[in-house]
Amino acid sequence: MQVSPAAHEEAKLSPEQELAEVVKKAASGDARAQYTLGRAYDKGEGVPKDSVKAVELLQKSAAQGDARAQAYLGTIYAEGEGVPKDSVKAVELLQESAVQGDAQAQANLGVLYVLGEGVPKDSAKAVAWFQKSAAQGNAHGQNMLALSYQDGIGVPKDLARAVEWWRKSAAQGTANAQWSLGAAYDNGEGVAKDHAKAVEWWQKAAAQGHVEAQLALGVSYYRGEGVAKDVVLGYAWSSLAAAGGEETGATVRDAIESSLSANERTEAQRLASNWKKGEILVREGTAVHPAPSATPDARSKRGSGTIFLVSKTGHAITNQHVAGDCLELRIQGRDDVAKLLIADKVNDLALVQLQGAVTDTATIALEPGRLRQGEEIVAFGFPLNAVLSSGGNLSPGVVSALTGLGNNTNQIQITAPMQPGSSGSPVLNKKGEVVGVVSMKLDDMKMTKATGQVGQNVNFAVSGQTLKSFLDAHKVPYTTRSSYFSWEKTAADLADEARKWTLAVECWK
């Protein structure tokens, strides 16, 4: 039986109806619904935060053998959040989940073996669980395995192997791994000494609020190691470290202060006080770059854009005009060179292969044709990446038209502001699903010459339907999500999610 478009539209559930459906399923004993609803109560997503209800639902799901519920509940007991801390119970739940293959449970169980909480200390067992977790691409497991190799706990000490696993974890955004990888480059431990590389990784960790990385940046700027000497930024970063509780941050800050003029001190204090998580500090009117790496390269960077991961096997999407004619594609924060697989000039899409394990990927809208004119969207990318935040920028807007330039049905028109480097940015609906790929903005100068009018916020994106067809045609195993318990998210939540799987890409020729 065929369903008419009108009937299909009526079948779409509102968030309230979706919640009622999940509550009904959870009450009937559906383990998946119990886990989903329990997690929502724990985080306060779509429902009021309620730790008691969360634990009750998670316990019911875990009792039925749901590995995700077991892992989630085990972590709650290990940390004592919402329930009395119970390490023995935590180990029991995490063990049940870990043997089913849950990577996060494996990593957390390994930590309990390291600490001797709920079980006797056992470094060998800890490493065994870290290895299982890391092999599945879990960033926490990768970082813990790196620490094991660094200290020679449970495995022979091997700094090169430590760097290898830190690099994998750092590429997924783990601040501790980024800090450790920076320290390895700074000291030349397990990798060739490279102060510029150290600064690059410390900037990423510092932008996430990692106080040791912030202090390391402060010292680097003050000494001019790996980056151009700048006492203002040295003072500002060390001030942030001190404010975050880094013990020697205040000592370093005070030592730098004597070299500042009154105006410089005022500027440094302003930078520190205005800093927000996800940002790197840049002095007004300047673009401060890390010093060049010691390794010479005859090629030069000719442009940059944004790329986002769409599969656990490392497939990523950007624009053809970003990646199509590059000799090398370099992904910021990753040492490997990406490989261009497919370049579609007509639709301005490029499929790129990244190396290494991937944990987080974008969710592609299951029914992109449902996008409506006037619907709120956001774009997340790396515009003016040398000047603006290295943690990415979120640009809100609306869908102003369901077709693009010249009524191109493969495009949509959006009002989210665009800058150089925005190309390839994912366009997300309020549920965090990709409904487009930023492609172009109308050239203001050309429009003025042609019409006598200046276009404002006339920007275009490859439509979600075109993207989905492109992925299907090339058999990319992307992820979709049904409307089942899919909530609209705040802009802050959308940024947190997109930051995990969106990266800056550089074109080198």
Short mmCIF file of C-alpha atoms in Angstrom, two decimals:
data_model
loop_
_atom_site.label_atom_id
_atom_site.label_comp_id
_atom_site.label_asym_id
_atom_site.label_seq_id
_atom_site.Cartn_x
_atom_site.Cartn_y
_atom_site.Cartn_z
CA MET A 1 0.00 0.00 0.00
CA GLN A 2 1.34 3.42 -0.93
CA VAL A 3 1.12 6.31 1.50
CA SER A 4 0.33 9.68 0.05
CA PRO A 5 2.72 12.58 0.82
CA ALA A 6 0.00 14.25 2.89
CA ALA A 7 -0.56 11.14 4.98
CA HIS A 8 3.17 10.70 5.39
CA GLU A 9 3.45 14.25 6.71
CA GLU A 10 0.67 13.66 9.23
CA ALA A 11 2.57 10.64 10.59
CA LYS A 12 5.41 12.81 11.84
CA LEU A 13 5.37 12.97 15.64
CA SER A 14 5.89 16.12 17.66
CA PRO A 15 8.53 16.04 20.43
CA GLU A 16 5.75 15.68 22.97
CA GLN A 17 4.28 12.73 21.09
CA GLU A 18 7.72 11.13 20.75
CA LEU A 19 8.24 11.45 24.51
CA ALA A 20 4.85 9.89 25.18
CA GLU A 21 5.74 7.01 22.85
CA VAL A 22 9.05 6.36 24.60
CA VAL A 23 7.45 6.58 28.05
CA LYS A 24 4.86 4.04 26.89
CA LYS A 25 7.51 1.68 25.53
CA ALA A 26 9.65 2.02 28.67
CA ALA A 27 6.63 1.23 30.87
CA SER A 28 5.97 -1.88 28.79
CA GLY A 29 9.52 -3.12 29.48
CA ASP A 30 11.36 -2.09 26.30
CA ALA A 31 15.04 -2.06 27.35
CA ARG A 32 16.10 0.40 24.65
CA ALA A 33 13.38 2.86 25.63
CA GLN A 34 14.27 2.49 29.33
CA TYR A 35 17.92 3.29 28.59
CA THR A 36 17.03 6.24 26.34
CA LEU A 37 14.58 7.72 28.81
CA GLY A 38 16.90 7.09 31.77
CA ARG A 39 19.77 8.84 30.03
CA ALA A 40 17.48 11.77 29.18
CA TYR A 41 16.44 12.14 32.83
CA ASP A 42 20.08 12.00 33.92
CA LYS A 43 21.09 14.77 31.52
CA GLY A 44 17.87 16.76 31.62
CA GLU A 45 17.45 16.48 27.84
CA GLY A 46 13.84 16.93 26.79
CA VAL A 47 12.64 16.15 30.31
CA PRO A 48 13.38 17.70 33.72
CA LYS A 49 16.63 16.40 35.23
CA ASP A 50 15.77 13.66 37.74
CA SER A 51 18.57 11.40 38.99
CA VAL A 52 16.20 9.09 40.87
CA LYS A 53 14.08 8.38 37.79
CA ALA A 54 17.22 8.06 35.69
CA VAL A 55 18.74 5.37 37.91
CA GLU A 56 15.43 3.51 38.22
CA LEU A 57 15.03 3.28 34.43
CA LEU A 58 18.68 2.45 33.80
CA GLN A 59 18.54 -0.34 36.37
CA LYS A 60 15.55 -1.89 34.60
CA SER A 61 17.31 -1.71 31.24
CA ALA A 62 20.61 -3.02 32.64
CA ALA A 63 18.80 -5.95 34.27
CA GLN A 64 17.65 -6.98 30.79
CA GLY A 65 21.26 -7.00 29.59
CA ASP A 66 21.37 -3.71 27.69
CA ALA A 67 25.11 -3.01 27.40
CA ARG A 68 24.68 0.76 27.07
CA ALA A 69 22.57 0.95 30.21
CA GLN A 70 25.05 -1.22 32.11
CA ALA A 71 27.95 1.01 31.05
CA TYR A 72 26.09 4.22 31.84
CA LEU A 73 24.84 3.02 35.21
CA GLY A 74 28.23 1.57 36.11
CA THR A 75 29.85 4.96 35.52
CA ILE A 76 27.20 6.64 37.69
CA TYR A 77 28.03 4.26 40.57
CA ALA A 78 31.77 4.70 40.02
CA GLU A 79 31.51 8.48 40.24
CA GLY A 80 28.76 8.63 42.88
CA GLU A 81 26.64 11.05 40.89
CA GLY A 82 22.99 10.85 41.89
CA VAL A 83 23.62 7.69 43.91
CA PRO A 84 25.97 6.76 46.75
CA LYS A 85 29.35 5.80 45.32
CA ASP A 86 29.61 2.03 45.05
CA SER A 87 32.76 0.80 43.30
CA VAL A 88 31.86 -2.87 43.65
CA LYS A 89 28.50 -2.30 41.95
CA ALA A 90 30.25 -0.19 39.33
CA VAL A 91 32.69 -2.99 38.51
CA GLU A 92 29.88 -5.52 38.28
CA LEU A 93 27.92 -3.41 35.78
CA LEU A 94 30.93 -2.31 33.75
CA GLN A 95 32.16 -5.92 33.55
CA GLU A 96 28.79 -7.07 32.19
CA SER A 97 28.85 -4.31 29.57
CA ALA A 98 32.53 -4.69 28.71
CA VAL A 99 32.26 -8.39 27.90
CA GLN A 100 29.49 -7.47 25.44
CA GLY A 101 31.98 -5.19 23.69
CA ASP A 102 30.99 -1.71 24.93
CA ALA A 103 34.16 0.36 24.37
CA GLN A 104 33.41 3.00 26.99
CA ALA A 105 32.70 0.36 29.62
CA GLN A 106 35.99 -1.33 28.75
CA ALA A 107 37.92 1.93 29.24
CA ASN A 108 36.17 2.76 32.53
CA LEU A 109 36.65 -0.77 33.85
CA GLY A 110 40.35 -0.49 33.08
CA VAL A 111 40.52 2.71 35.13
CA LEU A 112 39.00 0.95 38.15
CA TYR A 113 41.66 -1.77 37.85
CA VAL A 114 44.34 0.95 37.81
CA LEU A 115 42.89 2.63 40.89
CA GLY A 116 42.02 -0.58 42.72
CA GLU A 117 38.45 0.59 43.28
CA GLY A 118 35.95 -2.24 43.56
CA VAL A 119 38.66 -4.71 42.51
CA PRO A 120 42.28 -5.35 43.52
CA LYS A 121 44.78 -3.24 41.59
CA ASP A 122 45.82 -5.10 38.47
CA SER A 123 47.79 -3.20 35.82
CA ALA A 124 47.82 -6.12 33.38
CA LYS A 125 44.03 -6.43 33.43
CA ALA A 126 43.70 -2.66 33.15
CA VAL A 127 45.85 -2.59 30.02
CA ALA A 128 43.97 -5.53 28.52
CA TRP A 129 40.70 -3.57 28.79
CA PHE A 130 42.33 -0.36 27.50
CA GLN A 131 43.60 -2.26 24.46
CA LYS A 132 40.14 -3.62 23.69
CA SER A 133 38.61 -0.16 24.04
CA ALA A 134 41.33 1.61 22.04
CA ALA A 135 41.08 -0.93 19.22
CA GLN A 136 37.44 0.09 18.80
CA GLY A 137 38.46 3.74 18.45
CA ASN A 138 37.38 4.88 21.92
CA ALA A 139 39.23 8.12 22.68
CA HIS A 140 39.29 7.55 26.45
CA GLY A 141 40.67 4.04 26.03
CA GLN A 142 43.32 5.33 23.61
CA ASN A 143 44.45 8.01 26.07
CA MET A 144 44.64 5.56 28.96
CA LEU A 145 46.61 3.07 26.85
CA ALA A 146 49.04 5.86 25.94
CA LEU A 147 49.54 6.68 29.63
CA SER A 148 50.23 3.00 30.31
CA TYR A 149 52.97 2.98 27.66
CA GLN A 150 54.36 6.27 28.95
CA ASP A 151 54.76 5.02 32.50
CA GLY A 152 55.43 1.36 31.71
CA ILE A 153 52.49 0.23 33.82
CA GLY A 154 51.08 -3.12 32.70
CA VAL A 155 53.20 -2.98 29.53
CA PRO A 156 56.88 -2.28 28.81
CA LYS A 157 57.60 1.45 28.69
CA ASP A 158 57.42 2.64 25.07
CA LEU A 159 57.21 6.39 24.43
CA ALA A 160 56.80 5.97 20.68
CA ARG A 161 53.72 3.78 21.24
CA ALA A 162 52.43 6.30 23.76
CA VAL A 163 52.68 9.06 21.15
CA GLU A 164 50.90 6.84 18.62
CA TRP A 165 47.89 6.39 20.89
CA TRP A 166 47.88 10.00 22.11
CA ARG A 167 47.75 11.12 18.50
CA LYS A 168 44.67 8.98 17.86
CA SER A 169 42.92 10.21 20.98
CA ALA A 170 43.95 13.84 20.48
CA ALA A 171 42.55 13.80 16.94
CA GLN A 172 39.16 12.98 18.48
CA GLY A 173 39.36 16.03 20.74
CA THR A 174 40.56 14.55 24.05
CA ALA A 175 42.11 17.51 25.88
CA ASN A 176 44.35 15.39 28.12
CA ALA A 177 45.75 13.59 25.09
CA GLN A 178 46.31 16.88 23.26
CA TRP A 179 48.22 18.21 26.26
CA SER A 180 50.32 15.05 26.54
CA LEU A 181 51.07 14.97 22.82
CA GLY A 182 52.17 18.59 22.99
CA ALA A 183 54.46 17.76 25.91
CA ALA A 184 55.95 14.85 23.94
CA TYR A 185 56.79 17.18 21.03
CA ASP A 186 58.15 19.81 23.43
CA ASN A 187 60.47 17.34 25.16
CA GLY A 188 61.26 15.18 22.14
CA GLU A 189 60.01 12.05 23.92
CA GLY A 190 58.78 9.36 21.55
CA VAL A 191 58.83 11.82 18.67
CA ALA A 192 61.25 14.36 17.19
CA LYS A 193 61.38 17.58 19.21
CA ASP A 194 59.19 20.24 17.59
CA HIS A 195 58.14 23.25 19.67
CA ALA A 196 55.75 24.48 16.97
CA LYS A 197 53.88 21.17 17.01
CA ALA A 198 53.78 21.34 20.79
CA VAL A 199 52.14 24.76 20.66
CA GLU A 200 49.64 23.56 18.05
CA TRP A 201 48.41 20.75 20.32
CA TRP A 202 48.49 22.87 23.46
CA GLN A 203 46.30 25.45 21.77
CA LYS A 204 43.66 22.80 21.11
CA ALA A 205 43.74 21.57 24.70
CA ALA A 206 43.86 25.11 26.13
CA ALA A 207 40.79 26.09 24.10
CA GLN A 208 38.94 23.30 25.95
CA GLY A 209 39.98 24.75 29.31
CA HIS A 210 42.90 22.40 30.05
CA VAL A 211 44.83 24.44 32.63
CA GLU A 212 48.21 22.73 32.19
CA ALA A 213 48.05 23.43 28.45
CA GLN A 214 47.09 27.03 29.15
CA LEU A 215 50.14 27.42 31.39
CA ALA A 216 52.39 25.76 28.80
CA LEU A 217 51.11 28.24 26.21
CA GLY A 218 51.77 31.12 28.57
CA VAL A 219 55.38 30.02 29.00
CA SER A 220 55.77 29.40 25.25
CA TYR A 221 54.58 32.89 24.35
CA TYR A 222 56.74 34.47 27.03
CA ARG A 223 59.86 32.64 25.84
CA GLY A 224 59.01 32.71 22.14
CA GLU A 225 59.35 28.92 21.84
CA GLY A 226 57.34 27.42 18.98
CA VAL A 227 55.51 30.69 18.50
CA ALA A 228 56.39 34.36 18.10
CA LYS A 229 57.28 35.92 21.46
CA ASP A 230 54.30 37.82 22.91
CA VAL A 231 54.31 38.79 26.58
CA VAL A 232 50.68 39.89 26.47
CA LEU A 233 49.49 36.45 25.41
CA GLY A 234 51.94 34.87 27.83
CA TYR A 235 50.37 36.79 30.68
CA ALA A 236 46.80 36.12 29.49
CA TRP A 237 47.22 32.35 29.12
CA SER A 238 49.01 31.98 32.46
CA SER A 239 46.23 34.06 34.08
CA LEU A 240 43.63 31.63 32.74
CA ALA A 241 45.68 28.72 34.08
CA ALA A 242 45.84 30.35 37.51
CA ALA A 243 42.11 31.06 37.49
CA GLY A 244 41.50 27.41 36.65
CA GLY A 245 43.48 26.23 39.65
CA GLU A 246 46.86 25.39 38.09
CA GLU A 247 49.21 25.73 41.06
CA THR A 248 52.11 27.48 39.32
CA GLY A 249 49.93 29.61 37.04
CA ALA A 250 49.94 32.61 39.37
CA THR A 251 53.71 32.39 39.84
CA VAL A 252 54.32 32.45 36.07
CA ARG A 253 51.76 35.21 35.56
CA ASP A 254 53.37 37.39 38.23
CA ALA A 255 56.83 36.79 36.77
CA ILE A 256 55.64 37.93 33.35
CA GLU A 257 53.82 40.97 34.73
CA SER A 258 57.02 42.89 35.41
CA SER A 259 57.81 42.94 31.68
CA LEU A 260 54.45 44.49 30.72
CA SER A 261 53.58 48.13 30.23
CA ALA A 262 50.36 49.39 31.81
CA ASN A 263 48.55 49.20 28.47
CA GLU A 264 49.81 45.69 27.79
CA ARG A 265 48.71 44.53 31.22
CA THR A 266 45.23 45.99 30.63
CA GLU A 267 44.99 44.24 27.25
CA ALA A 268 46.15 40.92 28.70
CA GLN A 269 43.64 41.11 31.53
CA ARG A 270 40.86 41.94 29.06
CA LEU A 271 41.78 38.97 26.86
CA ALA A 272 41.74 36.61 29.82
CA SER A 273 38.48 37.93 31.27
CA ASN A 274 36.69 37.76 27.90
CA TRP A 275 37.91 34.27 27.03
CA LYS A 276 35.23 31.64 26.40
CA LYS A 277 35.66 27.90 26.17
CA GLY A 278 36.40 26.82 22.62
CA GLU A 279 38.50 29.91 21.80
CA ILE A 280 42.19 30.60 21.44
CA LEU A 281 43.48 34.01 22.45
CA VAL A 282 44.34 36.35 19.59
CA ARG A 283 45.36 39.96 20.06
CA GLU A 284 43.07 42.46 18.38
CA GLY A 285 44.08 43.26 14.81
CA THR A 286 46.63 40.45 14.56
CA ALA A 287 46.73 36.83 13.55
CA VAL A 288 49.27 34.98 15.63
CA HIS A 289 50.49 31.70 14.16
CA PRO A 290 52.75 29.02 15.58
CA ALA A 291 56.25 29.20 14.19
CA PRO A 292 56.84 26.96 11.16
CA SER A 293 57.73 23.36 11.85
CA ALA A 294 61.38 22.46 11.55
CA THR A 295 60.52 20.06 8.71
CA PRO A 296 60.83 21.84 5.36
CA ASP A 297 58.10 21.42 2.76
CA ALA A 298 58.27 22.70 -0.80
CA ARG A 299 54.48 22.90 -0.98
CA SER A 300 52.48 25.75 0.48
CA LYS A 301 48.98 26.16 1.81
CA ARG A 302 46.69 27.62 -0.87
CA GLY A 303 43.39 27.58 0.94
CA SER A 304 41.35 26.15 3.77
CA GLY A 305 37.85 24.97 4.45
CA THR A 306 35.81 22.67 6.64
CA ILE A 307 35.33 18.91 6.51
CA PHE A 308 33.11 16.60 8.57
CA LEU A 309 33.20 12.88 9.28
CA VAL A 310 30.27 10.78 8.10
CA SER A 311 31.39 7.19 8.74
CA LYS A 312 33.29 5.18 11.34
CA THR A 313 35.60 4.05 8.55
CA GLY A 314 36.93 7.59 8.08
CA HIS A 315 34.83 8.91 5.20
CA ALA A 316 34.43 12.68 5.33
CA ILE A 317 32.62 15.33 3.28
CA THR A 318 33.69 18.75 2.08
CA ASN A 319 33.23 20.79 -1.12
CA GLN A 320 34.77 19.89 -4.45
CA HIS A 321 36.04 23.45 -4.75
CA VAL A 322 37.89 23.00 -1.43
CA ALA A 323 39.53 19.65 -2.13
CA GLY A 324 39.27 18.97 -5.85
CA ASP A 325 42.61 20.25 -7.17
CA CYS A 326 44.90 19.93 -4.13
CA LEU A 327 48.13 17.97 -4.16
CA GLU A 328 47.67 17.28 -0.44
CA LEU A 329 44.77 17.58 1.97
CA ARG A 330 45.92 18.20 5.52
CA ILE A 331 43.51 17.94 8.42
CA GLN A 332 44.34 20.22 11.32
CA GLY A 333 45.02 18.23 14.46
CA ARG A 334 45.95 15.08 12.54
CA ASP A 335 49.39 14.20 11.26
CA ASP A 336 48.23 11.97 8.41
CA VAL A 337 47.45 13.25 4.91
CA ALA A 338 43.86 12.68 3.81
CA LYS A 339 43.02 11.08 0.46
CA LEU A 340 40.53 12.48 -2.02
CA LEU A 341 38.25 9.65 -3.21
CA ILE A 342 35.51 11.35 -5.24
CA ALA A 343 35.17 14.91 -6.58
CA ASP A 344 31.70 15.87 -7.86
CA LYS A 345 32.08 19.24 -9.57
CA VAL A 346 28.40 19.48 -10.58
CA ASN A 347 27.11 19.24 -7.01
CA ASP A 348 30.26 20.67 -5.38
CA LEU A 349 30.82 17.68 -3.11
CA ALA A 350 34.02 15.78 -2.32
CA LEU A 351 34.40 12.47 -0.52
CA VAL A 352 37.64 12.23 1.45
CA GLN A 353 39.23 9.30 3.30
CA LEU A 354 40.85 10.02 6.67
CA GLN A 355 43.23 7.57 8.32
CA GLY A 356 42.88 6.15 11.82
CA ALA A 357 39.95 5.18 14.01
CA VAL A 358 36.87 7.36 14.25
CA THR A 359 34.51 7.50 17.21
CA ASP A 360 32.12 10.36 16.46
CA THR A 361 30.41 11.05 13.15
CA ALA A 362 27.70 13.32 11.83
CA THR A 363 24.10 12.14 11.70
CA ILE A 364 22.61 12.62 8.23
CA ALA A 365 18.94 13.63 8.13
CA LEU A 366 16.86 10.57 7.30
CA GLU A 367 14.27 12.61 5.41
CA PRO A 368 15.99 15.80 4.23
CA GLY A 369 13.02 16.57 1.98
CA ARG A 370 11.09 17.53 5.11
CA LEU A 371 13.20 20.67 5.50
CA ARG A 372 10.93 23.72 5.50
CA GLN A 373 11.42 27.30 4.42
CA GLY A 374 11.95 29.42 7.52
CA GLU A 375 13.28 26.50 9.58
CA GLU A 376 16.06 27.41 11.98
CA ILE A 377 19.48 25.94 11.21
CA VAL A 378 23.09 26.37 12.28
CA ALA A 379 26.34 25.94 10.37
CA PHE A 380 29.47 24.78 12.19
CA GLY A 381 32.88 25.28 10.62
CA PHE A 382 36.24 26.98 10.58
CA PRO A 383 35.90 30.38 8.86
CA LEU A 384 39.06 32.51 8.85
CA ASN A 385 40.71 29.71 10.79
CA ALA A 386 43.99 31.58 11.24
CA VAL A 387 42.20 34.43 13.01
CA LEU A 388 38.99 33.14 14.57
CA SER A 389 38.51 30.33 17.08
CA SER A 390 40.48 27.13 16.49
CA GLY A 391 37.62 25.37 18.25
CA GLY A 392 35.23 26.12 15.39
CA ASN A 393 32.47 28.68 14.94
CA LEU A 394 28.70 28.23 15.18
CA SER A 395 26.64 30.44 12.84
CA PRO A 396 22.85 30.44 13.33
CA GLY A 397 20.36 31.29 10.60
CA VAL A 398 17.25 30.09 8.81
CA VAL A 399 16.43 28.36 5.54
CA SER A 400 15.45 31.33 3.38
CA ALA A 401 14.68 29.29 0.24
CA LEU A 402 14.45 25.60 -0.67
CA THR A 403 16.27 26.14 -3.96
CA GLY A 404 19.58 27.80 -4.73
CA LEU A 405 21.03 30.13 -7.31
CA GLY A 406 18.93 30.13 -10.47
CA ASN A 407 16.34 27.88 -8.79
CA ASN A 408 18.93 25.10 -8.48
CA THR A 409 17.05 22.29 -6.73
CA ASN A 410 20.32 20.72 -5.56
CA GLN A 411 20.89 23.69 -3.26
CA ILE A 412 19.16 25.51 -0.45
CA GLN A 413 19.58 29.17 0.51
CA ILE A 414 20.46 30.02 4.12
CA THR A 415 21.03 33.18 6.13
CA ALA A 416 23.82 31.84 8.38
CA PRO A 417 26.82 34.19 7.90
CA MET A 418 29.67 32.77 5.81
CA GLN A 419 33.37 33.67 5.57
CA PRO A 420 36.36 32.19 3.74
CA GLY A 421 36.92 28.77 5.31
CA SER A 422 33.20 28.13 5.84
CA SER A 423 33.01 26.03 2.67
CA GLY A 424 32.26 22.41 3.52
CA SER A 425 30.64 23.24 6.86
CA PRO A 426 27.72 21.00 7.86
CA VAL A 427 24.33 22.71 8.08
CA LEU A 428 22.34 21.25 10.99
CA ASN A 429 18.70 21.35 11.94
CA LYS A 430 17.78 21.83 15.60
CA LYS A 431 18.01 18.08 16.23
CA GLY A 432 21.64 18.08 15.14
CA GLU A 433 21.05 16.29 11.82
CA VAL A 434 22.95 17.38 8.71
CA VAL A 435 20.53 18.94 6.21
CA GLY A 436 23.08 20.61 3.95
CA VAL A 437 26.72 21.43 3.21
CA VAL A 438 27.81 25.07 2.96
CA SER A 439 28.92 25.71 -0.60
CA MET A 440 29.03 29.37 -1.59
CA LYS A 441 27.99 32.92 -0.82
CA LEU A 442 26.76 35.41 -3.37
CA ASP A 443 29.58 37.72 -4.38
CA ASP A 444 28.51 41.14 -3.06
CA MET A 445 30.66 43.04 -5.54
CA LYS A 446 29.36 41.14 -8.57
CA MET A 447 25.78 41.51 -7.40
CA THR A 448 26.23 45.23 -6.90
CA LYS A 449 27.59 45.64 -10.43
CA ALA A 450 24.84 43.51 -11.94
CA THR A 451 21.81 44.86 -10.06
CA GLY A 452 22.88 47.97 -8.21
CA GLN A 453 21.90 46.24 -4.97
CA VAL A 454 24.01 44.68 -2.25
CA GLY A 455 22.96 41.18 -1.22
CA GLN A 456 23.11 40.48 2.50
CA ASN A 457 23.41 36.96 3.93
CA VAL A 458 22.69 35.40 0.54
CA ASN A 459 24.44 32.08 1.07
CA PHE A 460 23.94 28.65 -0.44
CA ALA A 461 24.39 25.08 0.70
CA VAL A 462 24.25 21.74 -1.07
CA SER A 463 20.89 20.30 -0.06
CA GLY A 464 20.57 17.39 2.33
CA GLN A 465 18.82 15.34 -0.35
CA THR A 466 21.73 15.87 -2.75
CA LEU A 467 24.22 14.93 -0.02
CA LYS A 468 22.27 11.78 0.88
CA SER A 469 22.06 10.72 -2.78
CA PHE A 470 25.81 11.32 -3.16
CA LEU A 471 26.58 9.15 -0.12
CA ASP A 472 24.20 6.41 -1.29
CA ALA A 473 25.68 6.42 -4.80
CA HIS A 474 29.17 5.85 -3.42
CA LYS A 475 28.04 3.31 -0.80
CA VAL A 476 29.24 5.31 2.20
CA PRO A 477 28.03 3.73 5.49
CA TYR A 478 26.71 6.91 7.08
CA THR A 479 24.48 7.20 10.16
CA THR A 480 20.88 8.37 10.28
CA ARG A 481 18.51 8.69 13.20
CA SER A 482 14.78 8.09 13.26
CA SER A 483 12.54 10.61 14.94
CA TYR A 484 12.24 8.17 17.83
CA PHE A 485 13.15 10.22 20.88
CA SER A 486 15.10 12.77 18.86
CA TRP A 487 15.02 16.12 20.63
CA GLU A 488 15.61 19.65 19.51
CA LYS A 489 18.84 20.88 21.08
CA THR A 490 20.17 24.21 22.24
CA ALA A 491 22.76 26.00 20.13
CA ALA A 492 25.37 25.17 22.78
CA ASP A 493 24.56 21.45 22.56
CA LEU A 494 24.69 21.56 18.76
CA ALA A 495 28.16 23.15 18.93
CA ASP A 496 29.37 20.53 21.43
CA GLU A 497 28.23 17.72 19.13
CA ALA A 498 29.48 19.18 15.86
CA ARG A 499 32.89 19.97 17.35
CA LYS A 500 33.49 16.21 17.80
CA TRP A 501 33.29 15.39 14.09
CA THR A 502 33.99 18.64 12.24
CA LEU A 503 37.56 19.59 11.33
CA ALA A 504 39.52 22.25 9.48
CA VAL A 505 41.04 21.12 6.18
CA GLU A 506 43.93 22.75 4.33
CA CYS A 507 44.66 22.57 0.60
CA TRP A 508 48.38 22.31 -0.20
CA LYS A 509 49.90 22.61 -3.65
#
